[in-house]
Amino acid sequence: MVSPNTPETPGGAAAPSAAPRSIHDVVIRLAGNSQDGIQSVGGFLARLAGRSDQDVMTYMTIPSTISGGPSIFQVRMGTGDILSSGDRADMLVAFYQHSYDAHIGSLRPGGVLLYDSDHVTPVEGDNRFTQVAVPITSGTVEAVGGAGKDKGKNIYILGLIARVFDLDVQKLAALIKERFGGKNEDIVRNAMLAFDAGYAWPQNNLHDLFYRFEAIDLATRASGRPQVTMDGNQALAYGLLAAGVRHGAGYPITPWSSIMETLRTELPKYGGLFVQCEDEIAAISTAIGFSYTGHLAITGSAGPGLSLKMEALGWATMAEMPLIVVNVQRGGPSTGMPTNVEQSDLLQAIYGSHGDTPRVVLSPKNVEDCFYIAMEACRIARTYSTPVIILSDMALASRIEAFDEPDFPKLMVDPKADLSDRGADFKPYPLDAITRHAPPGSKIGSGKYPTVTGLEHDELGHPTGSSKLHTQMTAKRREKIKKLGTSLPSPELNGDSSGEVLLVTWGSTWGPGLEALKRINTAGVKGGHLHLRHIHPLPDGLEGIFNRYHKIVVAEINDEGLYGFGQLAVMLRARYANPAIVSVTKTDGLTFKISEIVAGVARHIESARLDASLGVAQHSALAKN
Amino acid sequence: MSSPTLVSPPTAAITTAVPLTKKILTADHPTWCPGCGDFAVLASFYRVLEKLQYPHEKIVTFAGIGCSSRFPYFVNTHGGHYIHGRALPFAAGISLGNDDLHVFVFGGDGDGFSIGGNHLVHTARKNVNLTYVIMDNSVYGLTKKQTSPTSPIGFKTKTDPTGAIDQPINPMRTLLNTGATFVARSHATQVNHMVEMMTRAAKHPGFSVVEILSECVEFYAGAFDSSIPRKGGTWSLIQEKKNDGTPEDADRHDVTDEVAAFKLAGQAWPGSFGVFYENNVRKTKNVLEAELVTKARERTKNATDLQLLQATFAKMR
Ligand SMILES: Cc1ncc(C[n+]2csc(CCOP(=O)(O)OP(=O)(O)O)c2C)c(N)n1
Ligand code: SF4
Ligand SMILES: [Mg+2]
């Protein structure tokens, strides 16, 4: 028997008959029930990939029932950049008949089906796939024995996958020990028994299923820092910590909760605190209270909670308080599809609340970017004394990716509140400068202490009914956000710098967008891909970029609305008055498949070509009129 | 939290050696109607601050929305005017954000018991260290005479033209129920009493609340006459236990006795005035959170922020 635990067997070296076939990446979908520990297999694979300098992206579903119920974990691992979780799986592991029934459609033709022969009867003679019967349950029971029943099936499968993909067994064993090490030793031993049994099985049964990932191009890993593996919510929380945020308040809601849980656990170590409030209104209020004391604070929620925060957000805009609001989007409206992804809170984030409330909206493009966008949000909130909304989403929140550890010594921000004395000329709301509040505790030279207020006010914070001041102060609040817009870097533009089509994405649609562009270019269409991280204000220069393409196709996960355009497309059309801006939208609660974007783009290109051949003027021609 | 690592040391350029006087503490001229009870509350608050002599820059006066909530504009301290009903969670952020501050929140009966009712419960039960003064006029003043949660049945308002029909809340019972650790009741016609109640509330470690009956002369004149002696009412002061061993003492009110406090709260209108309840044993949230920090810092051996983050990321390799 080949056992990775026996010292004489170096991990993965004793290959089955054939030499491994080299692959760039693989998409493995595990389908079972949530109590089977599917997520932890995914977690092991993701962290292993991270430790192996491979890129990894995972896609998981949170079961709608609290315990039990179907659950899947999809992991795509491979060499080089992994941009999306993959349209279809190369390998499906089905633990139960219902897993098989529900997910066989996600397996690509030619893919490999591994099914538990103790539970699943696949359609006979289905030769679209390589079907492999694996005694997952009985193999696990046999290996582990005792009272554990079939506990450990997940680790059995992990062993099997390790063998098939020639993974680094030493590293995996170390991960298993780290994971279970804290518990009693029996658990580690049983896990390793299940792992070994799973690892041994292909030796005699799966001769030709043997792969190895392409060698890493080390030049692409130039940072010199090791990779870390985590989900988007963790990355966001740690980004806030690096940015010097030490205070926060929230109310639980999926998929935001894990951010507040992380912060509640971590902040006391840093001398800070996170308050669980009675509701989202109290949470944003407490957070603004923290900010008022000079400690930039964070609150957050998902769509329904963001709606509750709106009145207070209006106050923060009026009183010009720095604040970070995280909104991890999910399917809406109302409780909607609480464990699915959607990008349907964009307009709420930009325009929600009452009155004219210019504010900043940023959106991270992947898990790594959750870290950096959190840092950027804090810098902006402090520099411009403004609320900043970070629009993440369910996909980013729950998916695990590997990325280079940030350069912490360079990045760390000092969290100290500035309680230094303010001069006699201190004004909280100067018309000719950006507001810099004096937190309570700081002495004011004039002896006149400032009031922060949601009423329209003069430069000293006194309420006013003056129309002139309301006009001036409204402009003050607007102009500082516009000023930020002019300082933003040009957005990421990939592919051709002019051509038939420009694909525009925001948020977690970045990866699928970039992959879609590759396919579009490969098909011989000249086109580019533009990704927006700064949604509001928009960076300068987009107009010129848009004018270089015949069609600007905005792909986003939300509804086309009454007028046929997704939410970012509505914004861009209003801003640039460019009729070439069109939409590809969807509301199935899932991340974009590359093929869906490509098909949407193709549809628009076709119609543009048709328009052209019928002599319908293109916008660029119109623009010259 | 006044974690020393999170606050830069104050510069010593400006000296505040001059004692705080009413003159220094006076800011904008109040916009209240002449005769409004709130003037007396404001005058009493100046006297409280004159007595306590806190460092000027460490006093914060905060409020929600309502006539009474305009209070912070009239007091020259750090302060703010927030949104309707939500001043308490904001003030909790102030108190927990900087433990050195003396935080006072003012507001009306609608602000506190209606739209802000749930915040009152939770800020109180958490025992956040701050002082909350509810100026109860049993009506919505700022919005010009609608029914408030303390309006008595039969009181005619614009929203109840034939008289209020809904059972009003009993403020004292409500406040006792929240878990507030200092609960008192006063009257805007009794300046000395207000000063005493607010002073004790300010000194109390934890969530202290004083309900002050403050007449809205514009929309509910005469609301509290039954407790004004010169208008034929009775002013019934709570006699607090002195523990002096005298026979009279047995009948006096033990402010640490919650059951006795509830009994007092159940008295017929206009009831009694004074301290209903005081609990100096329960820890404040400020202290509890600081303890969490201390424990966490011990566990992590006072590692620097950089070391902490690096160690966390090392585990995620
Ligand atoms: C969200 C919101 N709803 C309603 C109002 C209107 N409003 C302002 S003050 C107030 C009631 C004030 O009554 P109270 O709190 O008793 O204060 P008073 O004016 O009597 O001192 C109302 C309903 C508001 N400002 N905000
Ligand atoms: S309306 Fe009533 S509460 Fe408001 S200021 Fe006038 S008297 Fe006072
Ligand atoms: Mg009132």
mmCIF file with all atom_site columns, N, CA, C and O in Angstrom, chain A residues 47 51 229 246 269 276 278 285-286 292 295 315 417 421 441-443 447 449 452-453 462, chain B residues 6 8 11 14 28 57 73 76 78-82 89 93 119 126 289 297 305 315-317:
data_model
loop_
_atom_site.group_PDB
_atom_site.id
_atom_site.type_symbol
_atom_site.label_atom_id
_atom_site.label_alt_id
_atom_site.label_comp_id
_atom_site.label_asym_id
_atom_site.label_entity_id
_atom_site.label_seq_id
_atom_site.pdbx_PDB_ins_code
_atom_site.Cartn_x
_atom_site.Cartn_y
_atom_site.Cartn_z
_atom_site.occupancy
_atom_site.B_iso_or_equiv
_atom_site.pdbx_formal_charge
_atom_site.auth_seq_id
_atom_site.auth_comp_id
_atom_site.auth_asym_id
_atom_site.auth_atom_id
_atom_site.pdbx_PDB_model_num
ATOM 1   N N  . ARG A 1 47  ? -5.592  26.182 0.820  1.00 0.00 ? 47  ARG A N  1
ATOM 2   C CA . ARG A 1 47  ? -4.392  26.578 1.561  1.00 0.00 ? 47  ARG A CA 1
ATOM 3   C C  . ARG A 1 47  ? -3.153  25.866 1.021  1.00 0.00 ? 47  ARG A C  1
ATOM 4   O O  . ARG A 1 47  ? -2.062  26.436 0.995  1.00 0.00 ? 47  ARG A O  1
ATOM 5   N N  . ARG A 1 51  ? 0.216   27.603 -0.312 1.00 0.00 ? 51  ARG A N  1
ATOM 6   C CA . ARG A 1 51  ? 1.569   27.280 0.162  1.00 0.00 ? 51  ARG A CA 1
ATOM 7   C C  . ARG A 1 51  ? 2.458   26.785 -0.965 1.00 0.00 ? 51  ARG A C  1
ATOM 8   O O  . ARG A 1 51  ? 3.662   26.670 -0.812 1.00 0.00 ? 51  ARG A O  1
ATOM 9   N N  . THR A 1 229 ? -3.693  32.609 2.313  1.00 0.00 ? 229 THR A N  1
ATOM 10  C CA . THR A 1 229 ? -4.956  32.136 1.756  1.00 0.00 ? 229 THR A CA 1
ATOM 11  C C  . THR A 1 229 ? -6.084  32.519 2.697  1.00 0.00 ? 229 THR A C  1
ATOM 12  O O  . THR A 1 229 ? -6.045  32.163 3.876  1.00 0.00 ? 229 THR A O  1
ATOM 13  N N  . ARG A 1 246 ? -9.539  50.992 14.668 1.00 0.00 ? 246 ARG A N  1
ATOM 14  C CA . ARG A 1 246 ? -9.543  50.288 15.952 1.00 0.00 ? 246 ARG A CA 1
ATOM 15  C C  . ARG A 1 246 ? -10.933 50.266 16.581 1.00 0.00 ? 246 ARG A C  1
ATOM 16  O O  . ARG A 1 246 ? -11.096 49.775 17.693 1.00 0.00 ? 246 ARG A O  1
ATOM 17  N N  . LYS A 1 269 ? -7.008  42.978 20.913 1.00 0.00 ? 269 LYS A N  1
ATOM 18  C CA . LYS A 1 269 ? -5.555  42.785 20.900 1.00 0.00 ? 269 LYS A CA 1
ATOM 19  C C  . LYS A 1 269 ? -4.834  44.072 20.518 1.00 0.00 ? 269 LYS A C  1
ATOM 20  O O  . LYS A 1 269 ? -3.683  44.282 20.867 1.00 0.00 ? 269 LYS A O  1
ATOM 21  N N  . GLN A 1 276 ? -21.333 45.134 19.291 1.00 0.00 ? 276 GLN A N  1
ATOM 22  C CA . GLN A 1 276 ? -22.524 44.563 18.647 1.00 0.00 ? 276 GLN A CA 1
ATOM 23  C C  . GLN A 1 276 ? -23.725 45.360 19.134 1.00 0.00 ? 276 GLN A C  1
ATOM 24  O O  . GLN A 1 276 ? -24.026 45.383 20.325 1.00 0.00 ? 276 GLN A O  1
ATOM 25  N N  . GLU A 1 278 ? -27.892 46.980 18.848 1.00 0.00 ? 278 GLU A N  1
ATOM 26  C CA . GLU A 1 278 ? -29.257 46.447 18.820 1.00 0.00 ? 278 GLU A CA 1
ATOM 27  C C  . GLU A 1 278 ? -29.833 46.444 17.406 1.00 0.00 ? 278 GLU A C  1
ATOM 28  O O  . GLU A 1 278 ? -30.795 45.732 17.135 1.00 0.00 ? 278 GLU A O  1
ATOM 29  N N  . SER A 1 285 ? -24.656 54.670 14.122 1.00 0.00 ? 285 SER A N  1
ATOM 30  C CA . SER A 1 285 ? -24.593 55.809 15.041 1.00 0.00 ? 285 SER A CA 1
ATOM 31  C C  . SER A 1 285 ? -23.400 55.674 15.980 1.00 0.00 ? 285 SER A C  1
ATOM 32  O O  . SER A 1 285 ? -22.650 56.632 16.201 1.00 0.00 ? 285 SER A O  1
ATOM 33  N N  . THR A 1 286 ? -23.227 54.487 16.532 1.00 0.00 ? 286 THR A N  1
ATOM 34  C CA . THR A 1 286 ? -22.086 54.252 17.424 1.00 0.00 ? 286 THR A CA 1
ATOM 35  C C  . THR A 1 286 ? -20.777 54.445 16.654 1.00 0.00 ? 286 THR A C  1
ATOM 36  O O  . THR A 1 286 ? -19.830 55.047 17.160 1.00 0.00 ? 286 THR A O  1
ATOM 37  N N  . TYR A 1 292 ? -16.234 60.538 15.638 1.00 0.00 ? 292 TYR A N  1
ATOM 38  C CA . TYR A 1 292 ? -16.270 61.876 16.240 1.00 0.00 ? 292 TYR A CA 1
ATOM 39  C C  . TYR A 1 292 ? -15.180 62.020 17.304 1.00 0.00 ? 292 TYR A C  1
ATOM 40  O O  . TYR A 1 292 ? -14.612 63.099 17.477 1.00 0.00 ? 292 TYR A O  1
ATOM 41  N N  . HIS A 1 295 ? -11.377 58.581 16.151 1.00 0.00 ? 295 HIS A N  1
ATOM 42  C CA . HIS A 1 295 ? -10.987 57.235 15.731 1.00 0.00 ? 295 HIS A CA 1
ATOM 43  C C  . HIS A 1 295 ? -11.844 56.818 14.545 1.00 0.00 ? 295 HIS A C  1
ATOM 44  O O  . HIS A 1 295 ? -13.000 56.423 14.733 1.00 0.00 ? 295 HIS A O  1
ATOM 45  N N  . TRP A 1 315 ? -26.612 62.152 7.797  1.00 0.00 ? 315 TRP A N  1
ATOM 46  C CA . TRP A 1 315 ? -26.018 63.014 8.840  1.00 0.00 ? 315 TRP A CA 1
ATOM 47  C C  . TRP A 1 315 ? -24.501 63.077 8.676  1.00 0.00 ? 315 TRP A C  1
ATOM 48  O O  . TRP A 1 315 ? -23.895 64.146 8.770  1.00 0.00 ? 315 TRP A O  1
ATOM 49  N N  . ALA A 1 417 ? -5.631  58.968 17.647 1.00 0.00 ? 417 ALA A N  1
ATOM 50  C CA . ALA A 1 417 ? -6.522  60.114 17.438 1.00 0.00 ? 417 ALA A CA 1
ATOM 51  C C  . ALA A 1 417 ? -5.738  61.384 17.713 1.00 0.00 ? 417 ALA A C  1
ATOM 52  O O  . ALA A 1 417 ? -4.877  61.410 18.591 1.00 0.00 ? 417 ALA A O  1
ATOM 53  N N  . ASP A 1 421 ? -4.142  70.596 20.540 1.00 0.00 ? 421 ASP A N  1
ATOM 54  C CA . ASP A 1 421 ? -4.861  71.871 20.640 1.00 0.00 ? 421 ASP A CA 1
ATOM 55  C C  . ASP A 1 421 ? -5.163  72.423 19.251 1.00 0.00 ? 421 ASP A C  1
ATOM 56  O O  . ASP A 1 421 ? -4.349  72.301 18.338 1.00 0.00 ? 421 ASP A O  1
ATOM 57  N N  . GLY A 1 441 ? -12.033 66.517 23.672 1.00 0.00 ? 441 GLY A N  1
ATOM 58  C CA . GLY A 1 441 ? -10.771 66.214 24.336 1.00 0.00 ? 441 GLY A CA 1
ATOM 59  C C  . GLY A 1 441 ? -9.684  67.163 23.857 1.00 0.00 ? 441 GLY A C  1
ATOM 60  O O  . GLY A 1 441 ? -8.690  67.392 24.529 1.00 0.00 ? 441 GLY A O  1
ATOM 61  N N  . SER A 1 442 ? -9.907  67.750 22.648 1.00 0.00 ? 442 SER A N  1
ATOM 62  C CA . SER A 1 442 ? -8.924  68.716 22.171 1.00 0.00 ? 442 SER A CA 1
ATOM 63  C C  . SER A 1 442 ? -9.382  70.117 22.563 1.00 0.00 ? 442 SER A C  1
ATOM 64  O O  . SER A 1 442 ? -10.556 70.456 22.463 1.00 0.00 ? 442 SER A O  1
ATOM 65  N N  . LYS A 1 443 ? -8.410  70.902 23.021 1.00 0.00 ? 443 LYS A N  1
ATOM 66  C CA . LYS A 1 443 ? -8.727  72.272 23.446 1.00 0.00 ? 443 LYS A CA 1
ATOM 67  C C  . LYS A 1 443 ? -8.817  73.181 22.230 1.00 0.00 ? 443 LYS A C  1
ATOM 68  O O  . LYS A 1 443 ? -8.080  73.019 21.265 1.00 0.00 ? 443 LYS A O  1
ATOM 69  N N  . GLY A 1 447 ? -11.633 79.261 22.729 1.00 0.00 ? 447 GLY A N  1
ATOM 70  C CA . GLY A 1 447 ? -12.557 79.004 23.841 1.00 0.00 ? 447 GLY A CA 1
ATOM 71  C C  . GLY A 1 447 ? -13.971 78.738 23.368 1.00 0.00 ? 447 GLY A C  1
ATOM 72  O O  . GLY A 1 447 ? -14.869 78.501 24.172 1.00 0.00 ? 447 GLY A O  1
ATOM 73  N N  . TYR A 1 449 ? -16.277 76.260 21.576 1.00 0.00 ? 449 TYR A N  1
ATOM 74  C CA . TYR A 1 449 ? -16.238 74.836 21.202 1.00 0.00 ? 449 TYR A CA 1
ATOM 75  C C  . TYR A 1 449 ? -17.198 74.511 20.067 1.00 0.00 ? 449 TYR A C  1
ATOM 76  O O  . TYR A 1 449 ? -18.308 75.055 20.016 1.00 0.00 ? 449 TYR A O  1
ATOM 77  N N  . VAL A 1 452 ? -21.048 69.688 16.075 1.00 0.00 ? 452 VAL A N  1
ATOM 78  C CA . VAL A 1 452 ? -21.216 68.961 14.812 1.00 0.00 ? 452 VAL A CA 1
ATOM 79  C C  . VAL A 1 452 ? -22.704 68.728 14.632 1.00 0.00 ? 452 VAL A C  1
ATOM 80  O O  . VAL A 1 452 ? -23.407 68.391 15.578 1.00 0.00 ? 452 VAL A O  1
ATOM 81  N N  . THR A 1 453 ? -23.174 68.920 13.424 1.00 0.00 ? 453 THR A N  1
ATOM 82  C CA . THR A 1 453 ? -24.634 68.961 13.290 1.00 0.00 ? 453 THR A CA 1
ATOM 83  C C  . THR A 1 453 ? -25.131 68.525 11.925 1.00 0.00 ? 453 THR A C  1
ATOM 84  O O  . THR A 1 453 ? -24.423 68.629 10.922 1.00 0.00 ? 453 THR A O  1
ATOM 85  N N  . HIS A 1 462 ? -22.788 76.546 13.607 1.00 0.00 ? 462 HIS A N  1
ATOM 86  C CA . HIS A 1 462 ? -24.074 77.053 14.094 1.00 0.00 ? 462 HIS A CA 1
ATOM 87  C C  . HIS A 1 462 ? -25.145 76.837 13.038 1.00 0.00 ? 462 HIS A C  1
ATOM 88  O O  . HIS A 1 462 ? -24.883 77.041 11.855 1.00 0.00 ? 462 HIS A O  1
ATOM 89  N N  . LEU B 2 6   ? -4.039  54.640 21.894 1.00 0.00 ? 6   LEU B N  1
ATOM 90  C CA . LEU B 2 6   ? -4.866  55.117 20.785 1.00 0.00 ? 6   LEU B CA 1
ATOM 91  C C  . LEU B 2 6   ? -5.079  56.627 20.771 1.00 0.00 ? 6   LEU B C  1
ATOM 92  O O  . LEU B 2 6   ? -5.797  57.144 19.959 1.00 0.00 ? 6   LEU B O  1
ATOM 93  N N  . SER B 2 8   ? -3.159  60.470 21.004 1.00 0.00 ? 8   SER B N  1
ATOM 94  C CA . SER B 2 8   ? -1.907  61.205 21.072 1.00 0.00 ? 8   SER B CA 1
ATOM 95  C C  . SER B 2 8   ? -1.932  62.083 22.316 1.00 0.00 ? 8   SER B C  1
ATOM 96  O O  . SER B 2 8   ? -2.975  62.590 22.698 1.00 0.00 ? 8   SER B O  1
ATOM 97  N N  . THR B 2 11  ? -1.394  68.426 23.673 1.00 0.00 ? 11  THR B N  1
ATOM 98  C CA . THR B 2 11  ? -0.364  69.453 23.772 1.00 0.00 ? 11  THR B CA 1
ATOM 99  C C  . THR B 2 11  ? -0.762  70.378 24.916 1.00 0.00 ? 11  THR B C  1
ATOM 100 O O  . THR B 2 11  ? -1.933  70.501 25.241 1.00 0.00 ? 11  THR B O  1
ATOM 101 N N  . ILE B 2 14  ? -2.568  75.376 25.487 1.00 0.00 ? 14  ILE B N  1
ATOM 102 C CA . ILE B 2 14  ? -3.708  76.158 25.957 1.00 0.00 ? 14  ILE B CA 1
ATOM 103 C C  . ILE B 2 14  ? -4.015  75.775 27.397 1.00 0.00 ? 14  ILE B C  1
ATOM 104 O O  . ILE B 2 14  ? -4.259  74.614 27.709 1.00 0.00 ? 14  ILE B O  1
ATOM 105 N N  . ASP B 2 28  ? -24.971 79.886 21.909 1.00 0.00 ? 28  ASP B N  1
ATOM 106 C CA . ASP B 2 28  ? -26.054 80.574 21.203 1.00 0.00 ? 28  ASP B CA 1
ATOM 107 C C  . ASP B 2 28  ? -27.216 80.867 22.145 1.00 0.00 ? 28  ASP B C  1
ATOM 108 O O  . ASP B 2 28  ? -27.466 80.115 23.093 1.00 0.00 ? 28  ASP B O  1
ATOM 109 N N  . GLU B 2 57  ? -12.540 71.023 27.826 1.00 0.00 ? 57  GLU B N  1
ATOM 110 C CA . GLU B 2 57  ? -12.476 70.292 26.554 1.00 0.00 ? 57  GLU B CA 1
ATOM 111 C C  . GLU B 2 57  ? -12.966 68.853 26.671 1.00 0.00 ? 57  GLU B C  1
ATOM 112 O O  . GLU B 2 57  ? -13.150 68.179 25.676 1.00 0.00 ? 57  GLU B O  1
ATOM 113 N N  . TYR B 2 73  ? -26.602 73.464 21.252 1.00 0.00 ? 73  TYR B N  1
ATOM 114 C CA . TYR B 2 73  ? -26.225 74.753 20.653 1.00 0.00 ? 73  TYR B CA 1
ATOM 115 C C  . TYR B 2 73  ? -26.079 75.839 21.715 1.00 0.00 ? 73  TYR B C  1
ATOM 116 O O  . TYR B 2 73  ? -25.455 76.857 21.491 1.00 0.00 ? 73  TYR B O  1
ATOM 117 N N  . ASN B 2 76  ? -21.615 75.921 25.544 1.00 0.00 ? 76  ASN B N  1
ATOM 118 C CA . ASN B 2 76  ? -20.313 76.034 24.896 1.00 0.00 ? 76  ASN B CA 1
ATOM 119 C C  . ASN B 2 76  ? -19.377 74.915 25.352 1.00 0.00 ? 76  ASN B C  1
ATOM 120 O O  . ASN B 2 76  ? -18.509 75.100 26.194 1.00 0.00 ? 76  ASN B O  1
ATOM 121 N N  . HIS B 2 78  ? -17.710 70.943 23.553 1.00 0.00 ? 78  HIS B N  1
ATOM 122 C CA . HIS B 2 78  ? -17.778 70.055 22.404 1.00 0.00 ? 78  HIS B CA 1
ATOM 123 C C  . HIS B 2 78  ? -19.178 69.450 22.397 1.00 0.00 ? 78  HIS B C  1
ATOM 124 O O  . HIS B 2 78  ? -19.732 69.144 23.460 1.00 0.00 ? 78  HIS B O  1
ATOM 125 N N  . GLY B 2 79  ? -19.739 69.265 21.225 1.00 0.00 ? 79  GLY B N  1
ATOM 126 C CA . GLY B 2 79  ? -21.071 68.678 21.236 1.00 0.00 ? 79  GLY B CA 1
ATOM 127 C C  . GLY B 2 79  ? -21.649 68.525 19.859 1.00 0.00 ? 79  GLY B C  1
ATOM 128 O O  . GLY B 2 79  ? -21.008 68.837 18.853 1.00 0.00 ? 79  GLY B O  1
ATOM 129 N N  . GLY B 2 80  ? -22.865 68.028 19.836 1.00 0.00 ? 80  GLY B N  1
ATOM 130 C CA . GLY B 2 80  ? -23.479 67.813 18.534 1.00 0.00 ? 80  GLY B CA 1
ATOM 131 C C  . GLY B 2 80  ? -24.963 67.561 18.605 1.00 0.00 ? 80  GLY B C  1
ATOM 132 O O  . GLY B 2 80  ? -25.542 67.289 19.655 1.00 0.00 ? 80  GLY B O  1
ATOM 133 N N  . HIS B 2 81  ? -25.550 67.692 17.449 1.00 0.00 ? 81  HIS B N  1
ATOM 134 C CA . HIS B 2 81  ? -26.991 67.595 17.253 1.00 0.00 ? 81  HIS B CA 1
ATOM 135 C C  . HIS B 2 81  ? -27.180 66.521 16.203 1.00 0.00 ? 81  HIS B C  1
ATOM 136 O O  . HIS B 2 81  ? -26.868 66.733 15.033 1.00 0.00 ? 81  HIS B O  1
ATOM 137 N N  . TYR B 2 82  ? -27.653 65.371 16.646 1.00 0.00 ? 82  TYR B N  1
ATOM 138 C CA . TYR B 2 82  ? -27.687 64.213 15.751 1.00 0.00 ? 82  TYR B CA 1
ATOM 139 C C  . TYR B 2 82  ? -29.079 64.067 15.141 1.00 0.00 ? 82  TYR B C  1
ATOM 140 O O  . TYR B 2 82  ? -29.774 65.054 14.941 1.00 0.00 ? 82  TYR B O  1
ATOM 141 N N  . PRO B 2 89  ? -27.030 55.794 20.943 1.00 0.00 ? 89  PRO B N  1
ATOM 142 C CA . PRO B 2 89  ? -25.954 54.983 20.380 1.00 0.00 ? 89  PRO B CA 1
ATOM 143 C C  . PRO B 2 89  ? -24.772 55.821 19.906 1.00 0.00 ? 89  PRO B C  1
ATOM 144 O O  . PRO B 2 89  ? -23.619 55.379 20.000 1.00 0.00 ? 89  PRO B O  1
ATOM 145 N N  . GLY B 2 93  ? -20.840 55.636 21.382 1.00 0.00 ? 93  GLY B N  1
ATOM 146 C CA . GLY B 2 93  ? -19.583 55.655 20.622 1.00 0.00 ? 93  GLY B CA 1
ATOM 147 C C  . GLY B 2 93  ? -18.615 56.682 21.190 1.00 0.00 ? 93  GLY B C  1
ATOM 148 O O  . GLY B 2 93  ? -17.408 56.444 21.262 1.00 0.00 ? 93  GLY B O  1
ATOM 149 N N  . HIS B 2 119 ? -33.121 52.075 21.560 1.00 0.00 ? 119 HIS B N  1
ATOM 150 C CA . HIS B 2 119 ? -31.737 52.454 21.854 1.00 0.00 ? 119 HIS B CA 1
ATOM 151 C C  . HIS B 2 119 ? -31.571 52.723 23.347 1.00 0.00 ? 119 HIS B C  1
ATOM 152 O O  . HIS B 2 119 ? -30.527 52.427 23.934 1.00 0.00 ? 119 HIS B O  1
ATOM 153 N N  . LYS B 2 126 ? -26.440 47.994 28.708 1.00 0.00 ? 126 LYS B N  1
ATOM 154 C CA . LYS B 2 126 ? -24.992 47.823 28.573 1.00 0.00 ? 126 LYS B CA 1
ATOM 155 C C  . LYS B 2 126 ? -24.235 48.674 29.587 1.00 0.00 ? 126 LYS B C  1
ATOM 156 O O  . LYS B 2 126 ? -23.028 48.564 29.713 1.00 0.00 ? 126 LYS B O  1
ATOM 157 N N  . GLU B 2 289 ? -15.103 46.443 28.538 1.00 0.00 ? 289 GLU B N  1
ATOM 158 C CA . GLU B 2 289 ? -14.344 46.429 27.282 1.00 0.00 ? 289 GLU B CA 1
ATOM 159 C C  . GLU B 2 289 ? -12.855 46.616 27.561 1.00 0.00 ? 289 GLU B C  1
ATOM 160 O O  . GLU B 2 289 ? -12.011 45.977 26.933 1.00 0.00 ? 289 GLU B O  1
ATOM 161 N N  . ARG B 2 297 ? -4.284  41.806 25.483 1.00 0.00 ? 297 ARG B N  1
ATOM 162 C CA . ARG B 2 297 ? -2.902  42.298 25.415 1.00 0.00 ? 297 ARG B CA 1
ATOM 163 C C  . ARG B 2 297 ? -1.970  41.379 26.193 1.00 0.00 ? 297 ARG B C  1
ATOM 164 O O  . ARG B 2 297 ? -0.829  41.153 25.796 1.00 0.00 ? 297 ARG B O  1
ATOM 165 N N  . ASP B 2 305 ? 1.211   46.298 16.903 1.00 0.00 ? 305 ASP B N  1
ATOM 166 C CA . ASP B 2 305 ? 0.211   46.077 15.861 1.00 0.00 ? 305 ASP B CA 1
ATOM 167 C C  . ASP B 2 305 ? 0.818   45.321 14.681 1.00 0.00 ? 305 ASP B C  1
ATOM 168 O O  . ASP B 2 305 ? 0.215   44.402 14.128 1.00 0.00 ? 305 ASP B O  1
ATOM 169 N N  . LYS B 2 315 ? -0.130  32.520 10.030 1.00 0.00 ? 315 LYS B N  1
ATOM 170 C CA . LYS B 2 315 ? -0.980  31.336 10.232 1.00 0.00 ? 315 LYS B CA 1
ATOM 171 C C  . LYS B 2 315 ? -1.821  31.023 8.999  1.00 0.00 ? 315 LYS B C  1
ATOM 172 O O  . LYS B 2 315 ? -2.408  29.955 8.912  1.00 0.00 ? 315 LYS B O  1
ATOM 173 N N  . MET B 2 316 ? -1.939  31.963 8.107  1.00 0.00 ? 316 MET B N  1
ATOM 174 C CA . MET B 2 316 ? -2.796  31.738 6.938  1.00 0.00 ? 316 MET B CA 1
ATOM 175 C C  . MET B 2 316 ? -1.988  31.380 5.698  1.00 0.00 ? 316 MET B C  1
ATOM 176 O O  . MET B 2 316 ? -2.513  31.403 4.586  1.00 0.00 ? 316 MET B O  1
ATOM 177 N N  . ARG B 2 317 ? -0.730  31.071 5.890  1.00 0.00 ? 317 ARG B N  1
ATOM 178 C CA . ARG B 2 317 ? 0.098   30.654 4.734  1.00 0.00 ? 317 ARG B CA 1
ATOM 179 C C  . ARG B 2 317 ? -0.312  29.279 4.275  1.00 0.00 ? 317 ARG B C  1
ATOM 180 O O  . ARG B 2 317 ? -0.782  28.481 5.077  1.00 0.00 ? 317 ARG B O  1
#
